[in-house]
């Protein structure tokens, strides 16, 4: 257990070189940690409310952060300071995702839109409207659909990035879709909701199968190269599934930190 934040840790991102990782918290700070030893390397301050989303650029020394203070910021990690701000969200920003091949950043928030930003010029290229409630999950990929969003209105939208319109709306979930994850090689993606997790085929959004057995709000999804899917829930359980079959082969439980409540051990982020 690595401790250091004074508030709930709401987001985490691992650097592409696997040397360090970064966490954002309700204490308004962003902390960078050494991956091998778990020691704190750096604390970045500059948000005035909870930091809800982080992404590390694989192509440039930039870190992107989004917070409930409506701010989306670009940090230069060579100088450890903010070099760009992306203005436009009307309320808290809850999630962000970097496009793998284009210099584009996608953020989603409580104003129920996803915004597509040009990283260099700070321009709001598209405002992807259509969701009725908070956008809480975003996934981007190089192939169509390049942007997928999940929302509290229990729908998933797959967007045509060129037109700036939704190409498919998936209404299969009954409850809020809080997390999305794409598969690197298979051209599929998975969405998580308290009722179940669903796997979909790109580009048309064909439903493949359900993955069940978690019975809680899933806040975080992560997938590794060995096709192990990890789902972190509000009840502090970490479920590990085989990606292909959906078999839940292991369930871990977090230990509540000394002095905190049992109900505060929910998992908010995974990478």
PDB file of C-alpha atoms in Angstrom:
ATOM      1  CA  UNK A   1       0.000   0.000   0.000  1.00  0.00           C
ATOM      2  CA  UNK A   2       1.394   3.364  -1.038  1.00  0.00           C
ATOM      3  CA  UNK A   3       0.032   6.221   1.028  1.00  0.00           C
ATOM      4  CA  UNK A   4       0.568   9.921   0.566  1.00  0.00           C
ATOM      5  CA  UNK A   5      -2.647  11.445  -0.727  1.00  0.00           C
ATOM      6  CA  UNK A   6      -4.886  13.264   1.731  1.00  0.00           C
ATOM      7  CA  UNK A   7      -8.080  12.524  -0.206  1.00  0.00           C
ATOM      8  CA  UNK A   8      -9.670   9.771  -2.258  1.00  0.00           C
ATOM      9  CA  UNK A   9      -7.515   8.698  -5.184  1.00  0.00           C
ATOM     10  CA  UNK A  10      -9.796   9.126  -8.172  1.00  0.00           C
ATOM     11  CA  UNK A  11      -7.571   8.366 -11.157  1.00  0.00           C
ATOM     12  CA  UNK A  12      -4.331   6.651 -12.072  1.00  0.00           C
ATOM     13  CA  UNK A  13      -2.229   6.400 -15.240  1.00  0.00           C
ATOM     14  CA  UNK A  14       0.962   4.483 -15.988  1.00  0.00           C
ATOM     15  CA  UNK A  15       3.729   5.998 -18.068  1.00  0.00           C
ATOM     16  CA  UNK A  16       4.289   4.200 -21.426  1.00  0.00           C
ATOM     17  CA  UNK A  17       7.903   3.348 -20.526  1.00  0.00           C
ATOM     18  CA  UNK A  18       6.685   1.582 -17.349  1.00  0.00           C
ATOM     19  CA  UNK A  19       9.031   3.531 -15.087  1.00  0.00           C
ATOM     20  CA  UNK A  20       6.547   5.610 -13.111  1.00  0.00           C
ATOM     21  CA  UNK A  21       2.851   6.106 -12.588  1.00  0.00           C
ATOM     22  CA  UNK A  22       0.725   9.073 -11.706  1.00  0.00           C
ATOM     23  CA  UNK A  23      -2.296   9.459  -9.426  1.00  0.00           C
ATOM     24  CA  UNK A  24      -4.850  12.230  -9.035  1.00  0.00           C
ATOM     25  CA  UNK A  25      -6.819  12.778  -5.890  1.00  0.00           C
ATOM     26  CA  UNK A  26      -9.577  14.632  -4.065  1.00  0.00           C
ATOM     27  CA  UNK A  27      -6.820  16.533  -2.230  1.00  0.00           C
ATOM     28  CA  UNK A  28      -6.425  18.461  -5.549  1.00  0.00           C
ATOM     29  CA  UNK A  29      -2.885  17.214  -6.163  1.00  0.00           C
ATOM     30  CA  UNK A  30      -1.325  14.997  -8.804  1.00  0.00           C
ATOM     31  CA  UNK A  31       1.464  12.759  -7.542  1.00  0.00           C
ATOM     32  CA  UNK A  32       4.061  10.946  -9.615  1.00  0.00           C
ATOM     33  CA  UNK A  33       5.450   7.716  -8.117  1.00  0.00           C
ATOM     34  CA  UNK A  34       8.278   5.394  -9.021  1.00  0.00           C
ATOM     35  CA  UNK A  35       6.720   2.149 -10.277  1.00  0.00           C
ATOM     36  CA  UNK A  36       9.396  -0.229  -8.955  1.00  0.00           C
ATOM     37  CA  UNK A  37       9.917   1.182  -5.470  1.00  0.00           C
ATOM     38  CA  UNK A  38       6.625   3.046  -4.917  1.00  0.00           C
ATOM     39  CA  UNK A  39       8.446   6.173  -3.735  1.00  0.00           C
ATOM     40  CA  UNK A  40       7.005   9.612  -4.378  1.00  0.00           C
ATOM     41  CA  UNK A  41       8.922  11.486  -7.050  1.00  0.00           C
ATOM     42  CA  UNK A  42       6.877  14.636  -7.523  1.00  0.00           C
ATOM     43  CA  UNK A  43       3.698  16.434  -6.501  1.00  0.00           C
ATOM     44  CA  UNK A  44       1.976  18.749  -8.977  1.00  0.00           C
ATOM     45  CA  UNK A  45      -0.455  21.353  -7.674  1.00  0.00           C
ATOM     46  CA  UNK A  46      -2.661  23.561  -9.795  1.00  0.00           C
ATOM     47  CA  UNK A  47      -6.173  22.145  -9.696  1.00  0.00           C
ATOM     48  CA  UNK A  48      -8.629  23.742  -7.290  1.00  0.00           C
ATOM     49  CA  UNK A  49     -10.901  20.720  -7.010  1.00  0.00           C
ATOM     50  CA  UNK A  50     -10.753  16.908  -7.240  1.00  0.00           C
ATOM     51  CA  UNK A  51      -8.601  15.562 -10.078  1.00  0.00           C
ATOM     52  CA  UNK A  52     -10.775  13.043 -11.939  1.00  0.00           C
ATOM     53  CA  UNK A  53      -8.819  12.051 -15.042  1.00  0.00           C
ATOM     54  CA  UNK A  54      -5.182  11.578 -16.075  1.00  0.00           C
ATOM     55  CA  UNK A  55      -3.421  10.515 -19.253  1.00  0.00           C
ATOM     56  CA  UNK A  56       0.281  10.303 -20.109  1.00  0.00           C
ATOM     57  CA  UNK A  57       1.226  10.997 -23.711  1.00  0.00           C
ATOM     58  CA  UNK A  58       3.273   8.238 -25.372  1.00  0.00           C
ATOM     59  CA  UNK A  59       4.648  10.639 -28.003  1.00  0.00           C
ATOM     60  CA  UNK A  60       5.567  13.765 -26.056  1.00  0.00           C
ATOM     61  CA  UNK A  61       6.643  14.529 -22.464  1.00  0.00           C
ATOM     62  CA  UNK A  62       3.121  15.654 -21.572  1.00  0.00           C
ATOM     63  CA  UNK A  63       0.679  14.705 -18.870  1.00  0.00           C
ATOM     64  CA  UNK A  64      -2.993  15.628 -19.197  1.00  0.00           C
ATOM     65  CA  UNK A  65      -5.280  16.099 -16.222  1.00  0.00           C
ATOM     66  CA  UNK A  66      -8.961  16.886 -15.808  1.00  0.00           C
ATOM     67  CA  UNK A  67     -10.785  17.948 -12.680  1.00  0.00           C
ATOM     68  CA  UNK A  68     -14.090  18.832 -11.110  1.00  0.00           C
ATOM     69  CA  UNK A  69     -12.966  22.487 -11.356  1.00  0.00           C
ATOM     70  CA  UNK A  70     -13.874  22.363 -15.122  1.00  0.00           C
ATOM     71  CA  UNK A  71     -10.175  22.504 -15.969  1.00  0.00           C
ATOM     72  CA  UNK A  72      -8.361  20.340 -18.468  1.00  0.00           C
ATOM     73  CA  UNK A  73      -4.621  20.945 -18.217  1.00  0.00           C
ATOM     74  CA  UNK A  74      -1.522  19.908 -20.101  1.00  0.00           C
ATOM     75  CA  UNK A  75       1.625  19.551 -17.997  1.00  0.00           C
ATOM     76  CA  UNK A  76       5.116  19.581 -19.465  1.00  0.00           C
ATOM     77  CA  UNK A  77       7.015  16.947 -17.491  1.00  0.00           C
ATOM     78  CA  UNK A  78      10.385  18.366 -18.450  1.00  0.00           C
ATOM     79  CA  UNK A  79       9.579  21.598 -16.621  1.00  0.00           C
ATOM     80  CA  UNK A  80       6.837  20.213 -14.330  1.00  0.00           C
ATOM     81  CA  UNK A  81       4.434  23.014 -15.021  1.00  0.00           C
ATOM     82  CA  UNK A  82       1.188  23.692 -16.865  1.00  0.00           C
ATOM     83  CA  UNK A  83       1.772  24.762 -20.439  1.00  0.00           C
ATOM     84  CA  UNK A  84      -1.777  24.604 -21.823  1.00  0.00           C
ATOM     85  CA  UNK A  85      -5.331  24.882 -20.532  1.00  0.00           C
ATOM     86  CA  UNK A  86      -8.333  23.670 -22.488  1.00  0.00           C
ATOM     87  CA  UNK A  87     -11.352  25.841 -21.697  1.00  0.00           C
ATOM     88  CA  UNK A  88     -14.913  24.966 -22.607  1.00  0.00           C
ATOM     89  CA  UNK A  89     -16.491  22.527 -20.168  1.00  0.00           C
ATOM     90  CA  UNK A  90     -19.439  24.026 -18.329  1.00  0.00           C
ATOM     91  CA  UNK A  91     -19.121  21.750 -15.319  1.00  0.00           C
ATOM     92  CA  UNK A  92     -16.783  19.194 -13.750  1.00  0.00           C
ATOM     93  CA  UNK A  93     -14.699  17.049 -16.103  1.00  0.00           C
ATOM     94  CA  UNK A  94     -14.922  13.391 -15.103  1.00  0.00           C
ATOM     95  CA  UNK A  95     -12.868  11.479 -17.651  1.00  0.00           C
ATOM     96  CA  UNK A  96     -10.316  11.970 -20.367  1.00  0.00           C
ATOM     97  CA  UNK A  97      -8.622   9.892 -23.025  1.00  0.00           C
ATOM     98  CA  UNK A  98      -5.763  10.510 -25.432  1.00  0.00           C
ATOM     99  CA  UNK A  99      -6.165   9.396 -29.025  1.00  0.00           C
ATOM    100  CA  UNK A 100      -3.483   6.762 -29.795  1.00  0.00           C
ATOM    101  CA  UNK A 101      -2.493   8.119 -33.217  1.00  0.00           C
ATOM    102  CA  UNK A 102      -3.826  11.678 -33.594  1.00  0.00           C
ATOM    103  CA  UNK A 103      -2.795  14.648 -31.447  1.00  0.00           C
ATOM    104  CA  UNK A 104      -6.282  14.814 -30.013  1.00  0.00           C
ATOM    105  CA  UNK A 105      -7.611  14.728 -26.467  1.00  0.00           C
ATOM    106  CA  UNK A 106     -11.189  13.729 -25.605  1.00  0.00           C
ATOM    107  CA  UNK A 107     -12.771  14.759 -22.301  1.00  0.00           C
ATOM    108  CA  UNK A 108     -16.204  14.071 -20.874  1.00  0.00           C
ATOM    109  CA  UNK A 109     -18.004  15.638 -17.990  1.00  0.00           C
ATOM    110  CA  UNK A 110     -21.044  16.614 -16.033  1.00  0.00           C
ATOM    111  CA  UNK A 111     -22.285  18.897 -18.815  1.00  0.00           C
ATOM    112  CA  UNK A 112     -23.165  15.572 -20.589  1.00  0.00           C
ATOM    113  CA  UNK A 113     -20.970  16.217 -23.620  1.00  0.00           C
ATOM    114  CA  UNK A 114     -17.632  14.865 -24.734  1.00  0.00           C
ATOM    115  CA  UNK A 115     -15.258  17.465 -26.104  1.00  0.00           C
ATOM    116  CA  UNK A 116     -12.540  16.791 -28.640  1.00  0.00           C
ATOM    117  CA  UNK A 117      -9.507  19.065 -28.281  1.00  0.00           C
ATOM    118  CA  UNK A 118      -6.600  19.742 -30.587  1.00  0.00           C
ATOM    119  CA  UNK A 119      -3.662  19.301 -28.210  1.00  0.00           C
ATOM    120  CA  UNK A 120      -1.412  21.864 -29.901  1.00  0.00           C
ATOM    121  CA  UNK A 121      -3.826  24.687 -30.668  1.00  0.00           C
ATOM    122  CA  UNK A 122      -6.133  24.153 -27.636  1.00  0.00           C
ATOM    123  CA  UNK A 123      -9.109  24.387 -30.024  1.00  0.00           C
ATOM    124  CA  UNK A 124     -12.364  22.612 -29.173  1.00  0.00           C
ATOM    125  CA  UNK A 125     -12.585  20.706 -32.480  1.00  0.00           C
ATOM    126  CA  UNK A 126     -15.886  18.913 -31.771  1.00  0.00           C
ATOM    127  CA  UNK A 127     -18.486  18.931 -29.054  1.00  0.00           C
ATOM    128  CA  UNK A 128     -20.050  15.478 -29.067  1.00  0.00           C
ATOM    129  CA  UNK A 129     -23.593  16.030 -27.807  1.00  0.00           C
ATOM    130  CA  UNK A 130     -26.350  13.505 -27.322  1.00  0.00           C
ATOM    131  CA  UNK A 131     -25.978  12.024 -23.856  1.00  0.00           C
ATOM    132  CA  UNK A 132     -28.678  13.003 -21.381  1.00  0.00           C
ATOM    133  CA  UNK A 133     -26.481  12.782 -18.288  1.00  0.00           C
ATOM    134  CA  UNK A 134     -22.866  12.915 -17.104  1.00  0.00           C
ATOM    135  CA  UNK A 135     -20.296  11.314 -19.380  1.00  0.00           C
ATOM    136  CA  UNK A 136     -18.240   9.105 -17.066  1.00  0.00           C
ATOM    137  CA  UNK A 137     -16.321   6.772 -19.368  1.00  0.00           C
ATOM    138  CA  UNK A 138     -14.326   7.429 -22.539  1.00  0.00           C
ATOM    139  CA  UNK A 139     -12.305   5.107 -24.738  1.00  0.00           C
ATOM    140  CA  UNK A 140     -10.401   6.084 -27.885  1.00  0.00           C
ATOM    141  CA  UNK A 141      -8.842   3.899 -30.543  1.00  0.00           C
ATOM    142  CA  UNK A 142      -7.107   4.302 -33.895  1.00  0.00           C
ATOM    143  CA  UNK A 143      -9.838   2.532 -35.893  1.00  0.00           C
ATOM    144  CA  UNK A 144     -13.531   3.354 -36.202  1.00  0.00           C
ATOM    145  CA  UNK A 145     -15.306   4.197 -33.947  1.00  0.00           C
ATOM    146  CA  UNK A 146     -12.443   6.367 -32.769  1.00  0.00           C
ATOM    147  CA  UNK A 147     -14.328   7.623 -29.706  1.00  0.00           C
ATOM    148  CA  UNK A 148     -16.656   5.596 -27.471  1.00  0.00           C
ATOM    149  CA  UNK A 149     -18.398   7.202 -24.495  1.00  0.00           C
ATOM    150  CA  UNK A 150     -20.365   5.759 -21.598  1.00  0.00           C
ATOM    151  CA  UNK A 151     -22.769   7.797 -19.547  1.00  0.00           C
ATOM    152  CA  UNK A 152     -24.920   7.914 -16.424  1.00  0.00           C
ATOM    153  CA  UNK A 153     -27.941   7.782 -18.764  1.00  0.00           C
ATOM    154  CA  UNK A 154     -27.017   4.071 -19.238  1.00  0.00           C
ATOM    155  CA  UNK A 155     -26.222   4.446 -22.932  1.00  0.00           C
ATOM    156  CA  UNK A 156     -22.986   3.983 -24.855  1.00  0.00           C
ATOM    157  CA  UNK A 157     -22.347   6.134 -27.901  1.00  0.00           C
ATOM    158  CA  UNK A 158     -19.875   5.368 -30.664  1.00  0.00           C
ATOM    159  CA  UNK A 159     -18.802   8.511 -32.470  1.00  0.00           C
ATOM    160  CA  UNK A 160     -17.743   9.338 -35.987  1.00  0.00           C
ATOM    161  CA  UNK A 161     -14.845  11.655 -35.187  1.00  0.00           C
ATOM    162  CA  UNK A 162     -14.744  13.266 -38.632  1.00  0.00           C
ATOM    163  CA  UNK A 163     -18.411  14.264 -38.643  1.00  0.00           C
ATOM    164  CA  UNK A 164     -18.588  14.877 -34.903  1.00  0.00           C
ATOM    165  CA  UNK A 165     -21.794  12.823 -34.674  1.00  0.00           C
ATOM    166  CA  UNK A 166     -22.833   9.582 -33.003  1.00  0.00           C
ATOM    167  CA  UNK A 167     -22.760   6.669 -35.438  1.00  0.00           C
ATOM    168  CA  UNK A 168     -24.280   4.101 -33.030  1.00  0.00           C
ATOM    169  CA  UNK A 169     -26.143   4.375 -29.725  1.00  0.00           C
ATOM    170  CA  UNK A 170     -26.159   1.222 -27.570  1.00  0.00           C
ATOM    171  CA  UNK A 171     -29.020   1.070 -25.071  1.00  0.00           C
ATOM    172  CA  UNK A 172     -28.572  -2.464 -23.691  1.00  0.00           C
ATOM    173  CA  UNK A 173     -27.447  -1.474 -20.195  1.00  0.00           C
ATOM    174  CA  UNK A 174     -30.047  -0.753 -17.526  1.00  0.00           C
ATOM    175  CA  UNK A 175     -27.797   1.354 -15.300  1.00  0.00           C
ATOM    176  CA  UNK A 176     -24.997   3.908 -15.575  1.00  0.00           C
ATOM    177  CA  UNK A 177     -22.016   2.886 -17.707  1.00  0.00           C
ATOM    178  CA  UNK A 178     -19.072   4.054 -15.634  1.00  0.00           C
ATOM    179  CA  UNK A 179     -16.145   2.336 -17.321  1.00  0.00           C
ATOM    180  CA  UNK A 180     -15.034   1.286 -20.796  1.00  0.00           C
ATOM    181  CA  UNK A 181     -11.979  -0.581 -22.019  1.00  0.00           C
ATOM    182  CA  UNK A 182     -10.877  -1.462 -25.561  1.00  0.00           C
ATOM    183  CA  UNK A 183      -8.943  -4.545 -26.606  1.00  0.00           C
ATOM    184  CA  UNK A 184      -5.697  -3.719 -28.405  1.00  0.00           C
ATOM    185  CA  UNK A 185      -5.725  -6.530 -30.972  1.00  0.00           C
ATOM    186  CA  UNK A 186      -9.249  -7.940 -31.079  1.00  0.00           C
ATOM    187  CA  UNK A 187     -11.236  -4.866 -32.272  1.00  0.00           C
ATOM    188  CA  UNK A 188     -13.705  -5.283 -29.413  1.00  0.00           C
ATOM    189  CA  UNK A 189     -14.515  -3.262 -26.324  1.00  0.00           C
ATOM    190  CA  UNK A 190     -16.124  -3.855 -22.965  1.00  0.00           C
ATOM    191  CA  UNK A 191     -18.482  -1.668 -20.954  1.00  0.00           C
ATOM    192  CA  UNK A 192     -19.241  -2.002 -17.253  1.00  0.00           C
ATOM    193  CA  UNK A 193     -22.425  -1.198 -15.404  1.00  0.00           C
ATOM    194  CA  UNK A 194     -23.794  -2.373 -12.014  1.00  0.00           C
ATOM    195  CA  UNK A 195     -26.097  -4.877 -13.788  1.00  0.00           C
ATOM    196  CA  UNK A 196     -23.347  -6.605 -15.801  1.00  0.00           C
ATOM    197  CA  UNK A 197     -20.423  -6.088 -18.142  1.00  0.00           C
ATOM    198  CA  UNK A 198     -20.970  -6.361 -21.878  1.00  0.00           C
ATOM    199  CA  UNK A 199     -18.534  -7.069 -24.652  1.00  0.00           C
ATOM    200  CA  UNK A 200     -19.099  -5.471 -28.068  1.00  0.00           C
ATOM    201  CA  UNK A 201     -17.685  -5.861 -31.538  1.00  0.00           C
ATOM    202  CA  UNK A 202     -16.416  -2.806 -33.394  1.00  0.00           C
ATOM    203  CA  UNK A 203     -17.143  -0.984 -35.664  1.00  0.00           C
ATOM    204  CA  UNK A 204     -20.896  -1.581 -35.668  1.00  0.00           C
ATOM    205  CA  UNK A 205     -21.322  -2.196 -31.925  1.00  0.00           C
ATOM    206  CA  UNK A 206     -22.611  -5.758 -32.191  1.00  0.00           C
ATOM    207  CA  UNK A 207     -23.335  -7.286 -28.771  1.00  0.00           C
ATOM    208  CA  UNK A 208     -21.140 -10.335 -28.116  1.00  0.00           C
ATOM    209  CA  UNK A 209     -21.754 -11.529 -24.551  1.00  0.00           C
ATOM    210  CA  UNK A 210     -22.259 -10.592 -20.916  1.00  0.00           C
ATOM    211  CA  UNK A 211     -19.746 -10.991 -18.103  1.00  0.00           C
ATOM    212  CA  UNK A 212     -21.477 -11.228 -14.734  1.00  0.00           C
ATOM    213  CA  UNK A 213     -20.720 -11.927 -11.114  1.00  0.00           C
ATOM    214  CA  UNK A 214     -19.696  -8.591  -9.629  1.00  0.00           C
ATOM    215  CA  UNK A 215     -22.979  -7.239  -8.124  1.00  0.00           C
ATOM    216  CA  UNK A 216     -21.651  -3.753  -7.485  1.00  0.00           C
ATOM    217  CA  UNK A 217     -20.868  -0.457  -9.155  1.00  0.00           C
ATOM    218  CA  UNK A 218     -17.791  -0.929 -11.336  1.00  0.00           C
ATOM    219  CA  UNK A 219     -15.704   2.253 -11.437  1.00  0.00           C
ATOM    220  CA  UNK A 220     -12.585   0.969 -13.130  1.00  0.00           C
ATOM    221  CA  UNK A 221     -11.622  -1.481 -15.838  1.00  0.00           C
ATOM    222  CA  UNK A 222      -8.140  -2.464 -16.962  1.00  0.00           C
ATOM    223  CA  UNK A 223      -6.888  -5.049 -19.428  1.00  0.00           C
ATOM    224  CA  UNK A 224      -3.367  -6.367 -19.862  1.00  0.00           C
ATOM    225  CA  UNK A 225      -1.505  -8.067 -22.727  1.00  0.00           C
ATOM    226  CA  UNK A 226      -2.333 -11.541 -21.395  1.00  0.00           C
ATOM    227  CA  UNK A 227      -6.078 -10.960 -21.800  1.00  0.00           C
ATOM    228  CA  UNK A 228      -6.685 -10.580 -18.083  1.00  0.00           C
ATOM    229  CA  UNK A 229      -9.517  -8.172 -17.391  1.00  0.00           C
ATOM    230  CA  UNK A 230      -9.598  -6.434 -14.019  1.00  0.00           C
ATOM    231  CA  UNK A 231     -12.744  -4.789 -12.697  1.00  0.00           C
ATOM    232  CA  UNK A 232     -12.653  -2.682  -9.526  1.00  0.00           C
ATOM    233  CA  UNK A 233     -15.859  -2.092  -7.648  1.00  0.00           C
ATOM    234  CA  UNK A 234     -17.375   0.195  -5.038  1.00  0.00           C
ATOM    235  CA  UNK A 235     -17.376  -2.632  -2.489  1.00  0.00           C
ATOM    236  CA  UNK A 236     -13.576  -2.905  -2.545  1.00  0.00           C
ATOM    237  CA  UNK A 237     -13.468  -6.118  -4.556  1.00  0.00           C
ATOM    238  CA  UNK A 238     -11.121  -6.611  -7.494  1.00  0.00           C
ATOM    239  CA  UNK A 239     -12.473  -9.187  -9.913  1.00  0.00           C
ATOM    240  CA  UNK A 240     -10.160 -10.773 -12.462  1.00  0.00           C
ATOM    241  CA  UNK A 241     -11.679 -12.305 -15.572  1.00  0.00           C
ATOM    242  CA  UNK A 242     -10.449 -14.182 -18.590  1.00  0.00           C
ATOM    243  CA  UNK A 243     -11.207 -11.822 -21.481  1.00  0.00           C
ATOM    244  CA  UNK A 244     -12.363 -14.492 -23.946  1.00  0.00           C
ATOM    245  CA  UNK A 245     -14.615 -16.621 -21.783  1.00  0.00           C
ATOM    246  CA  UNK A 246     -15.564 -14.084 -19.115  1.00  0.00           C
ATOM    247  CA  UNK A 247     -14.583 -16.600 -16.421  1.00  0.00           C
ATOM    248  CA  UNK A 248     -13.955 -14.936 -13.038  1.00  0.00           C
ATOM    249  CA  UNK A 249     -10.811 -16.800 -11.974  1.00  0.00           C
ATOM    250  CA  UNK A 250      -9.842 -14.666  -9.003  1.00  0.00           C
ATOM    251  CA  UNK A 251     -11.380 -12.124  -6.663  1.00  0.00           C
ATOM    252  CA  UNK A 252      -9.234  -9.999  -4.361  1.00  0.00           C
ATOM    253  CA  UNK A 253     -10.481  -7.741  -1.626  1.00  0.00           C
ATOM    254  CA  UNK A 254      -8.882  -4.505  -0.514  1.00  0.00           C
ATOM    255  CA  UNK A 255      -8.188  -4.057   3.156  1.00  0.00           C
ATOM    256  CA  UNK A 256      -9.724  -0.889   4.530  1.00  0.00           C
ATOM    257  CA  UNK A 257      -7.000   1.521   5.567  1.00  0.00           C
ATOM    258  CA  UNK A 258      -6.562   1.917   9.345  1.00  0.00           C
ATOM    259  CA  UNK A 259      -8.784   4.730  10.547  1.00  0.00           C
ATOM    260  CA  UNK A 260     -11.038   4.786   7.495  1.00  0.00           C
ATOM    261  CA  UNK A 261     -14.516   3.359   7.093  1.00  0.00           C
ATOM    262  CA  UNK A 262     -15.332  -0.006   5.522  1.00  0.00           C
ATOM    263  CA  UNK A 263     -17.486   1.846   3.008  1.00  0.00           C
ATOM    264  CA  UNK A 264     -14.527   3.951   1.890  1.00  0.00           C
ATOM    265  CA  UNK A 265     -12.524   1.135   0.383  1.00  0.00           C
ATOM    266  CA  UNK A 266     -14.154   1.308  -3.053  1.00  0.00           C
ATOM    267  CA  UNK A 267     -11.881   1.156  -6.075  1.00  0.00           C
ATOM    268  CA  UNK A 268     -12.027   4.233  -8.303  1.00  0.00           C
ATOM    269  CA  UNK A 269      -9.249   3.731 -10.811  1.00  0.00           C
ATOM    270  CA  UNK A 270      -7.113   1.070 -12.445  1.00  0.00           C
ATOM    271  CA  UNK A 271      -4.440   1.145 -15.129  1.00  0.00           C
TER     272      UNK A 271
END
